Every structure is written in structure tokens, then in C-alpha cells.
Amino acid sequence: MAGFLPVSLLSANYLSNKLLYLFGFSLTGGQTLVYPVFASLQTANKRKLKLRLGNIAGLSKQQCELDCPVTYIRPSRDLLVSASAVKYLASMCSSFSQVEIEGGHFIAQSNPVACAKVICDTFNVASALIKLNLKEDYNGQYIS
């Protein structure tokens, strides 16, 4: 779908405002969330934006397992990413966790505090695990 999206829909007008509010924010948080998105899009290079949308449309499924922990922030009312897509992502990860946050597809804009908390918590856990692993030598013996 992204590859066929006319760049004109990325300009602020009545229809695009309503569509972005529906699909990006799932009609939550107020329509004022829409305006910064369009302001940002106006500064973007239209040719590069169209190419990026084409790249998104042409993405293929992950073929090899990700061998690192993955935390997926799942917006509670995401109308763009299907449950089956998330299930497939989970199947391709050796370690997968999902955290649901209230909001629409643009979760970082619609619920930035909760989103930042998940990112910080995930980083803190990863940092602690890295520090633990650095204390082990190759024989599994702890280094003091």
C-alpha cells in the first residue's frame, strides 16, 4: 500500500488529516497530534519520501533468525500492523518480548512517556545483562 500512496496525501488537507488521525493515531489523543507530522513531512525531500515509501512497500519477510533480544512496542489500537505480522516477527527472534501501550500506530507521538519508559527499561535490562556477561571468561568462570 505504501508504494501506491500519492505524495499529495502527505500534504495537510481535510482528507489526509482525517486519514492520518484514523490510521496513525486510531482516533486517540486529539487531532492536534496530526499537525506536527505534516509539518515534518513538509520539510522532507518529496523524491526521497516517495522512494522510502516504495522501499517500505517492497520489504520482504525476514529470512533468518535474529539472535538478539527484541522488544516490540505494540500499540493497543494499531490499525496498520497486523497480529499475524507481529507473530511472524516473534517467530524469527531467539528472544522476543512484547509490551502493549495504549495508542495508535504512531505510538511515540501519541504516548511518548509510556513509550520512553519501555525503551529505558529495555535498555537497563540489556545493560545489566551485558555487564554480567562481561564478568565471565570463555570457560564460564567469573572474573573478579
PDB file of N, CA and C in Angstrom, residues 57-134:
ATOM      1  N   ALA A  57       7.115  -0.571   0.863  1.00  0.00           N
ATOM      2  CA  ALA A  57       6.183  -1.458   0.162  1.00  0.00           C
ATOM      3  C   ALA A  57       6.875  -2.715  -0.351  1.00  0.00           C
ATOM      4  N   GLY A  58       8.156  -2.603  -0.681  1.00  0.00           N
ATOM      5  CA  GLY A  58       8.879  -3.733  -1.254  1.00  0.00           C
ATOM      6  C   GLY A  58       9.630  -4.597  -0.254  1.00  0.00           C
ATOM      7  N   LEU A  59       9.468  -4.323   1.030  1.00  0.00           N
ATOM      8  CA  LEU A  59      10.180  -5.119   2.036  1.00  0.00           C
ATOM      9  C   LEU A  59       9.771  -6.582   1.960  1.00  0.00           C
ATOM     10  N   SER A  60      10.752  -7.455   2.079  1.00  0.00           N
ATOM     11  CA  SER A  60      10.451  -8.883   2.111  1.00  0.00           C
ATOM     12  C   SER A  60      10.519  -9.373   3.558  1.00  0.00           C
ATOM     13  N   LYS A  61       9.959 -10.542   3.783  1.00  0.00           N
ATOM     14  CA  LYS A  61       9.961 -11.109   5.129  1.00  0.00           C
ATOM     15  C   LYS A  61      11.370 -11.471   5.560  1.00  0.00           C
ATOM     16  N   GLN A  62      11.620 -11.308   6.830  1.00  0.00           N
ATOM     17  CA  GLN A  62      12.890 -11.711   7.430  1.00  0.00           C
ATOM     18  C   GLN A  62      13.090 -13.204   7.171  1.00  0.00           C
ATOM     19  N   GLN A  63      14.267 -13.600   6.723  1.00  0.00           N
ATOM     20  CA  GLN A  63      14.522 -14.999   6.383  1.00  0.00           C
ATOM     21  C   GLN A  63      15.376 -15.734   7.405  1.00  0.00           C
ATOM     22  N   CYS A  64      16.127 -15.004   8.215  1.00  0.00           N
ATOM     23  CA  CYS A  64      16.966 -15.681   9.198  1.00  0.00           C
ATOM     24  C   CYS A  64      16.621 -15.163  10.596  1.00  0.00           C
ATOM     25  N   GLU A  65      16.864 -16.023  11.562  1.00  0.00           N
ATOM     26  CA  GLU A  65      16.517 -15.685  12.935  1.00  0.00           C
ATOM     27  C   GLU A  65      17.405 -14.575  13.475  1.00  0.00           C
ATOM     28  N   LEU A  66      16.790 -13.663  14.201  1.00  0.00           N
ATOM     29  CA  LEU A  66      17.542 -12.616  14.882  1.00  0.00           C
ATOM     30  C   LEU A  66      18.044 -13.180  16.195  1.00  0.00           C
ATOM     31  N   ASP A  67      19.342 -13.172  16.370  1.00  0.00           N
ATOM     32  CA  ASP A  67      19.937 -13.791  17.555  1.00  0.00           C
ATOM     33  C   ASP A  67      20.288 -12.730  18.602  1.00  0.00           C
ATOM     34  N   CYS A  68      19.328 -11.883  18.890  1.00  0.00           N
ATOM     35  CA  CYS A  68      19.484 -10.876  19.940  1.00  0.00           C
ATOM     36  C   CYS A  68      18.095 -10.602  20.513  1.00  0.00           C
ATOM     37  N   PRO A  69      18.036 -10.146  21.732  1.00  0.00           N
ATOM     38  CA  PRO A  69      16.721  -9.860  22.313  1.00  0.00           C
ATOM     39  C   PRO A  69      16.000  -8.750  21.537  1.00  0.00           C
ATOM     40  N   VAL A  70      14.721  -8.948  21.314  1.00  0.00           N
ATOM     41  CA  VAL A  70      13.894  -7.967  20.615  1.00  0.00           C
ATOM     42  C   VAL A  70      12.706  -7.626  21.495  1.00  0.00           C
ATOM     43  N   THR A  71      12.468  -6.347  21.701  1.00  0.00           N
ATOM     44  CA  THR A  71      11.278  -5.885  22.406  1.00  0.00           C
ATOM     45  C   THR A  71      10.436  -5.100  21.417  1.00  0.00           C
ATOM     46  N   TYR A  72       9.214  -5.552  21.218  1.00  0.00           N
ATOM     47  CA  TYR A  72       8.292  -4.889  20.295  1.00  0.00           C
ATOM     48  C   TYR A  72       7.275  -4.106  21.106  1.00  0.00           C
ATOM     49  N   ILE A  73       7.179  -2.820  20.830  1.00  0.00           N
ATOM     50  CA  ILE A  73       6.167  -1.988  21.476  1.00  0.00           C
ATOM     51  C   ILE A  73       4.926  -2.060  20.608  1.00  0.00           C
ATOM     52  N   ARG A  74       3.910  -2.704  21.139  1.00  0.00           N
ATOM     53  CA  ARG A  74       2.660  -2.934  20.403  1.00  0.00           C
ATOM     54  C   ARG A  74       1.616  -1.901  20.809  1.00  0.00           C
ATOM     55  N   PRO A  75       1.269  -0.972  19.907  1.00  0.00           N
ATOM     56  CA  PRO A  75       0.194  -0.039  20.217  1.00  0.00           C
ATOM     57  C   PRO A  75      -1.135  -0.798  20.343  1.00  0.00           C
ATOM     58  N   SER A  76      -1.909  -0.469  21.355  1.00  0.00           N
ATOM     59  CA  SER A  76      -3.143  -1.220  21.626  1.00  0.00           C
ATOM     60  C   SER A  76      -4.166  -1.096  20.499  1.00  0.00           C
ATOM     61  N   ARG A  77      -4.114  -0.012  19.738  1.00  0.00           N
ATOM     62  CA  ARG A  77      -5.082   0.194  18.660  1.00  0.00           C
ATOM     63  C   ARG A  77      -4.398   0.423  17.319  1.00  0.00           C
ATOM     64  N   ASP A  78      -3.379  -0.365  17.038  1.00  0.00           N
ATOM     65  CA  ASP A  78      -2.649  -0.229  15.774  1.00  0.00           C
ATOM     66  C   ASP A  78      -3.493  -0.804  14.645  1.00  0.00           C
ATOM     67  N   LEU A  79      -3.843   0.033  13.681  1.00  0.00           N
ATOM     68  CA  LEU A  79      -4.644  -0.404  12.543  1.00  0.00           C
ATOM     69  C   LEU A  79      -3.787  -0.768  11.339  1.00  0.00           C
ATOM     70  N   LEU A  80      -2.464  -0.596  11.446  1.00  0.00           N
ATOM     71  CA  LEU A  80      -1.589  -0.818  10.297  1.00  0.00           C
ATOM     72  C   LEU A  80      -0.739  -2.079  10.390  1.00  0.00           C
ATOM     73  N   VAL A  81      -0.392  -2.527  11.598  1.00  0.00           N
ATOM     74  CA  VAL A  81       0.430  -3.722  11.750  1.00  0.00           C
ATOM     75  C   VAL A  81      -0.461  -4.842  12.293  1.00  0.00           C
ATOM     76  N   SER A  82      -0.583  -5.895  11.519  1.00  0.00           N
ATOM     77  CA  SER A  82      -1.489  -6.986  11.891  1.00  0.00           C
ATOM     78  C   SER A  82      -0.888  -7.873  12.980  1.00  0.00           C
ATOM     79  N   ALA A  83      -1.762  -8.565  13.674  1.00  0.00           N
ATOM     80  CA  ALA A  83      -1.315  -9.525  14.694  1.00  0.00           C
ATOM     81  C   ALA A  83      -0.475 -10.624  14.055  1.00  0.00           C
ATOM     82  N   SER A  84      -0.805 -11.007  12.833  1.00  0.00           N
ATOM     83  CA  SER A  84      -0.029 -12.063  12.164  1.00  0.00           C
ATOM     84  C   SER A  84       1.383 -11.579  11.827  1.00  0.00           C
ATOM     85  N   ALA A  85       1.546 -10.297  11.513  1.00  0.00           N
ATOM     86  CA  ALA A  85       2.886  -9.753  11.249  1.00  0.00           C
ATOM     87  C   ALA A  85       3.731  -9.777  12.520  1.00  0.00           C
ATOM     88  N   VAL A  86       3.116  -9.448  13.649  1.00  0.00           N
ATOM     89  CA  VAL A  86       3.837  -9.477  14.926  1.00  0.00           C
ATOM     90  C   VAL A  86       4.186 -10.919  15.287  1.00  0.00           C
ATOM     91  N   LYS A  87       3.257 -11.828  15.050  1.00  0.00           N
ATOM     92  CA  LYS A  87       3.504 -13.251  15.329  1.00  0.00           C
ATOM     93  C   LYS A  87       4.673 -13.765  14.482  1.00  0.00           C
ATOM     94  N   TYR A  88       4.732 -13.355  13.222  1.00  0.00           N
ATOM     95  CA  TYR A  88       5.837 -13.762  12.359  1.00  0.00           C
ATOM     96  C   TYR A  88       7.155 -13.195  12.868  1.00  0.00           C
ATOM     97  N   LEU A  89       7.144 -11.918  13.247  1.00  0.00           N
ATOM     98  CA  LEU A  89       8.352 -11.309  13.809  1.00  0.00           C
ATOM     99  C   LEU A  89       8.819 -12.090  15.027  1.00  0.00           C
ATOM    100  N   ALA A  90       7.899 -12.407  15.909  1.00  0.00           N
ATOM    101  CA  ALA A  90       8.249 -13.165  17.119  1.00  0.00           C
ATOM    102  C   ALA A  90       8.867 -14.511  16.766  1.00  0.00           C
ATOM    103  N   SER A  91       8.354 -15.148  15.731  1.00  0.00           N
ATOM    104  CA  SER A  91       8.871 -16.466  15.335  1.00  0.00           C
ATOM    105  C   SER A  91      10.298 -16.384  14.795  1.00  0.00           C
ATOM    106  N   MET A  92      10.713 -15.198  14.363  1.00  0.00           N
ATOM    107  CA  MET A  92      12.043 -15.020  13.790  1.00  0.00           C
ATOM    108  C   MET A  92      13.065 -14.524  14.807  1.00  0.00           C
ATOM    109  N   CYS A  93      12.659 -14.430  16.057  1.00  0.00           N
ATOM    110  CA  CYS A  93      13.552 -13.903  17.095  1.00  0.00           C
ATOM    111  C   CYS A  93      13.870 -14.978  18.119  1.00  0.00           C
ATOM    112  N   SER A  94      15.134 -15.078  18.495  1.00  0.00           N
ATOM    113  CA  SER A  94      15.519 -16.060  19.507  1.00  0.00           C
ATOM    114  C   SER A  94      14.997 -15.647  20.880  1.00  0.00           C
ATOM    115  N   SER A  95      14.814 -14.351  21.087  1.00  0.00           N
ATOM    116  CA  SER A  95      14.289 -13.834  22.354  1.00  0.00           C
ATOM    117  C   SER A  95      13.393 -12.646  22.028  1.00  0.00           C
ATOM    118  N   PHE A  96      12.093 -12.802  22.237  1.00  0.00           N
ATOM    119  CA  PHE A  96      11.118 -11.788  21.846  1.00  0.00           C
ATOM    120  C   PHE A  96      10.216 -11.451  23.008  1.00  0.00           C
ATOM    121  N   SER A  97      10.032 -10.166  23.257  1.00  0.00           N
ATOM    122  CA  SER A  97       9.038  -9.737  24.236  1.00  0.00           C
ATOM    123  C   SER A  97       8.207  -8.636  23.596  1.00  0.00           C
ATOM    124  N   GLN A  98       6.975  -8.576  24.040  1.00  0.00           N
ATOM    125  CA  GLN A  98       6.049  -7.586  23.502  1.00  0.00           C
ATOM    126  C   GLN A  98       5.458  -6.805  24.667  1.00  0.00           C
ATOM    127  N   VAL A  99       5.448  -5.493  24.532  1.00  0.00           N
ATOM    128  CA  VAL A  99       4.865  -4.630  25.547  1.00  0.00           C
ATOM    129  C   VAL A  99       3.767  -3.822  24.861  1.00  0.00           C
ATOM    130  N   GLU A 100       2.557  -3.923  25.381  1.00  0.00           N
ATOM    131  CA  GLU A 100       1.454  -3.172  24.789  1.00  0.00           C
ATOM    132  C   GLU A 100       1.301  -1.835  25.493  1.00  0.00           C
ATOM    133  N   ILE A 101       1.156  -0.790  24.671  1.00  0.00           N
ATOM    134  CA  ILE A 101       0.956   0.572  25.171  1.00  0.00           C
ATOM    135  C   ILE A 101      -0.311   1.122  24.529  1.00  0.00           C
ATOM    136  N   GLU A 102      -1.064   1.857  25.305  1.00  0.00           N
ATOM    137  CA  GLU A 102      -2.293   2.484  24.820  1.00  0.00           C
ATOM    138  C   GLU A 102      -1.971   3.485  23.720  1.00  0.00           C
ATOM    139  N   GLY A 103      -2.629   3.324  22.564  1.00  0.00           N
ATOM    140  CA  GLY A 103      -2.446   4.288  21.487  1.00  0.00           C
ATOM    141  C   GLY A 103      -2.527   3.664  20.117  1.00  0.00           C
ATOM    142  N   GLY A 104      -2.296   4.499  19.104  1.00  0.00           N
ATOM    143  CA  GLY A 104      -2.338   4.075  17.714  1.00  0.00           C
ATOM    144  C   GLY A 104      -0.952   3.790  17.170  1.00  0.00           C
ATOM    145  N   HIS A 105      -0.883   3.605  15.849  1.00  0.00           N
ATOM    146  CA  HIS A 105       0.357   3.198  15.180  1.00  0.00           C
ATOM    147  C   HIS A 105       1.524   4.138  15.505  1.00  0.00           C
ATOM    148  N   PHE A 106       1.285   5.432  15.538  1.00  0.00           N
ATOM    149  CA  PHE A 106       2.340   6.391  15.870  1.00  0.00           C
ATOM    150  C   PHE A 106       2.456   6.499  17.385  1.00  0.00           C
ATOM    151  N   ILE A 107       2.897   5.426  18.005  1.00  0.00           N
ATOM    152  CA  ILE A 107       2.892   5.318  19.469  1.00  0.00           C
ATOM    153  C   ILE A 107       3.860   6.298  20.128  1.00  0.00           C
ATOM    154  N   ALA A 108       4.980   6.574  19.507  1.00  0.00           N
ATOM    155  CA  ALA A 108       5.943   7.504  20.108  1.00  0.00           C
ATOM    156  C   ALA A 108       5.370   8.920  20.175  1.00  0.00           C
ATOM    157  N   GLN A 109       4.486   9.261  19.249  1.00  0.00           N
ATOM    158  CA  GLN A 109       3.866  10.576  19.261  1.00  0.00           C
ATOM    159  C   GLN A 109       2.621  10.602  20.147  1.00  0.00           C
ATOM    160  N   SER A 110       1.856   9.512  20.152  1.00  0.00           N
ATOM    161  CA  SER A 110       0.594   9.524  20.888  1.00  0.00           C
ATOM    162  C   SER A 110       0.758   9.190  22.364  1.00  0.00           C
ATOM    163  N   ASN A 111       1.809   8.476  22.728  1.00  0.00           N
ATOM    164  CA  ASN A 111       2.033   8.129  24.129  1.00  0.00           C
ATOM    165  C   ASN A 111       3.542   8.115  24.405  1.00  0.00           C
ATOM    166  N   PRO A 112       4.181   9.284  24.304  1.00  0.00           N
ATOM    167  CA  PRO A 112       5.648   9.336  24.381  1.00  0.00           C
ATOM    168  C   PRO A 112       6.218   8.927  25.737  1.00  0.00           C
ATOM    169  N   VAL A 113       5.534   9.232  26.816  1.00  0.00           N
ATOM    170  CA  VAL A 113       6.068   8.908  28.145  1.00  0.00           C
ATOM    171  C   VAL A 113       6.107   7.390  28.347  1.00  0.00           C
ATOM    172  N   ALA A 114       5.009   6.716  28.033  1.00  0.00           N
ATOM    173  CA  ALA A 114       4.971   5.254  28.184  1.00  0.00           C
ATOM    174  C   ALA A 114       5.961   4.584  27.238  1.00  0.00           C
ATOM    175  N   CYS A 115       6.074   5.113  26.027  1.00  0.00           N
ATOM    176  CA  CYS A 115       7.000   4.558  25.042  1.00  0.00           C
ATOM    177  C   CYS A 115       8.446   4.714  25.528  1.00  0.00           C
ATOM    178  N   ALA A 116       8.780   5.893  26.015  1.00  0.00           N
ATOM    179  CA  ALA A 116      10.134   6.141  26.529  1.00  0.00           C
ATOM    180  C   ALA A 116      10.446   5.246  27.721  1.00  0.00           C
ATOM    181  N   LYS A 117       9.452   4.987  28.567  1.00  0.00           N
ATOM    182  CA  LYS A 117       9.661   4.113  29.724  1.00  0.00           C
ATOM    183  C   LYS A 117      10.013   2.694  29.278  1.00  0.00           C
ATOM    184  N   VAL A 118       9.315   2.185  28.284  1.00  0.00           N
ATOM    185  CA  VAL A 118       9.617   0.842  27.771  1.00  0.00           C
ATOM    186  C   VAL A 118      11.031   0.804  27.206  1.00  0.00           C
ATOM    187  N   ILE A 119      11.406   1.813  26.444  1.00  0.00           N
ATOM    188  CA  ILE A 119      12.745   1.862  25.849  1.00  0.00           C
ATOM    189  C   ILE A 119      13.808   1.919  26.946  1.00  0.00           C
ATOM    190  N   CYS A 120      13.611   2.774  27.947  1.00  0.00           N
ATOM    191  CA  CYS A 120      14.587   2.888  29.047  1.00  0.00           C
ATOM    192  C   CYS A 120      14.673   1.590  29.848  1.00  0.00           C
ATOM    193  N   ASP A 121      13.527   0.994  30.155  1.00  0.00           N
ATOM    194  CA  ASP A 121      13.525  -0.268  30.902  1.00  0.00           C
ATOM    195  C   ASP A 121      14.243  -1.370  30.123  1.00  0.00           C
ATOM    196  N   THR A 122      13.982  -1.433  28.822  1.00  0.00           N
ATOM    197  CA  THR A 122      14.629  -2.443  27.977  1.00  0.00           C
ATOM    198  C   THR A 122      16.131  -2.216  27.938  1.00  0.00           C
ATOM    199  N   PHE A 123      16.546  -0.969  27.790  1.00  0.00           N
ATOM    200  CA  PHE A 123      17.971  -0.634  27.781  1.00  0.00           C
ATOM    201  C   PHE A 123      18.627  -1.001  29.113  1.00  0.00           C
ATOM    202  N   ASN A 124      17.967  -0.698  30.217  1.00  0.00           N
ATOM    203  CA  ASN A 124      18.531  -1.004  31.531  1.00  0.00           C
ATOM    204  C   ASN A 124      18.705  -2.504  31.742  1.00  0.00           C
ATOM    205  N   VAL A 125      17.736  -3.284  31.321  1.00  0.00           N
ATOM    206  CA  VAL A 125      17.853  -4.744  31.429  1.00  0.00           C
ATOM    207  C   VAL A 125      18.994  -5.242  30.548  1.00  0.00           C
ATOM    208  N   ALA A 126      19.058  -4.752  29.315  1.00  0.00           N
ATOM    209  CA  ALA A 126      20.135  -5.173  28.402  1.00  0.00           C
ATOM    210  C   ALA A 126      21.503  -4.789  28.955  1.00  0.00           C
ATOM    211  N   SER A 127      21.613  -3.597  29.512  1.00  0.00           N
ATOM    212  CA  SER A 127      22.889  -3.152  30.088  1.00  0.00           C
ATOM    213  C   SER A 127      23.317  -4.042  31.243  1.00  0.00           C
ATOM    214  N   ALA A 128      22.367  -4.403  32.096  1.00  0.00           N
ATOM    215  CA  ALA A 128      22.692  -5.268  33.232  1.00  0.00           C
ATOM    216  C   ALA A 128      23.153  -6.641  32.744  1.00  0.00           C
ATOM    217  N   LEU A 129      22.492  -7.164  31.722  1.00  0.00           N
ATOM    218  CA  LEU A 129      22.889  -8.473  31.186  1.00  0.00           C
ATOM    219  C   LEU A 129      24.273  -8.411  30.538  1.00  0.00           C
ATOM    220  N   ILE A 130      24.556  -7.342  29.850  1.00  0.00           N
ATOM    221  CA  ILE A 130      25.879  -7.183  29.227  1.00  0.00           C
ATOM    222  C   ILE A 130      26.956  -7.132  30.300  1.00  0.00           C
ATOM    223  N   LYS A 131      26.713  -6.387  31.364  1.00  0.00           N
ATOM    224  CA  LYS A 131      27.696  -6.296  32.452  1.00  0.00           C
ATOM    225  C   LYS A 131      27.935  -7.654  33.086  1.00  0.00           C
ATOM    226  N   LEU A 132      26.868  -8.448  33.250  1.00  0.00           N
ATOM    227  CA  LEU A 132      27.026  -9.797  33.806  1.00  0.00           C
ATOM    228  C   LEU A 132      27.860 -10.669  32.872  1.00  0.00           C
ATOM    229  N   ASN A 133      27.572 -10.588  31.588  1.00  0.00           N
ATOM    230  CA  ASN A 133      28.306 -11.410  30.617  1.00  0.00           C
ATOM    231  C   ASN A 133      29.770 -11.014  30.522  1.00  0.00           C
ATOM    232  N   LEU A 134      30.089  -9.757  30.736  1.00  0.00           N
ATOM    233  CA  LEU A 134      31.480  -9.315  30.671  1.00  0.00           C
ATOM    234  C   LEU A 134      32.306  -9.855  31.831  1.00  0.00           C
TER     235      LEU A 134
END
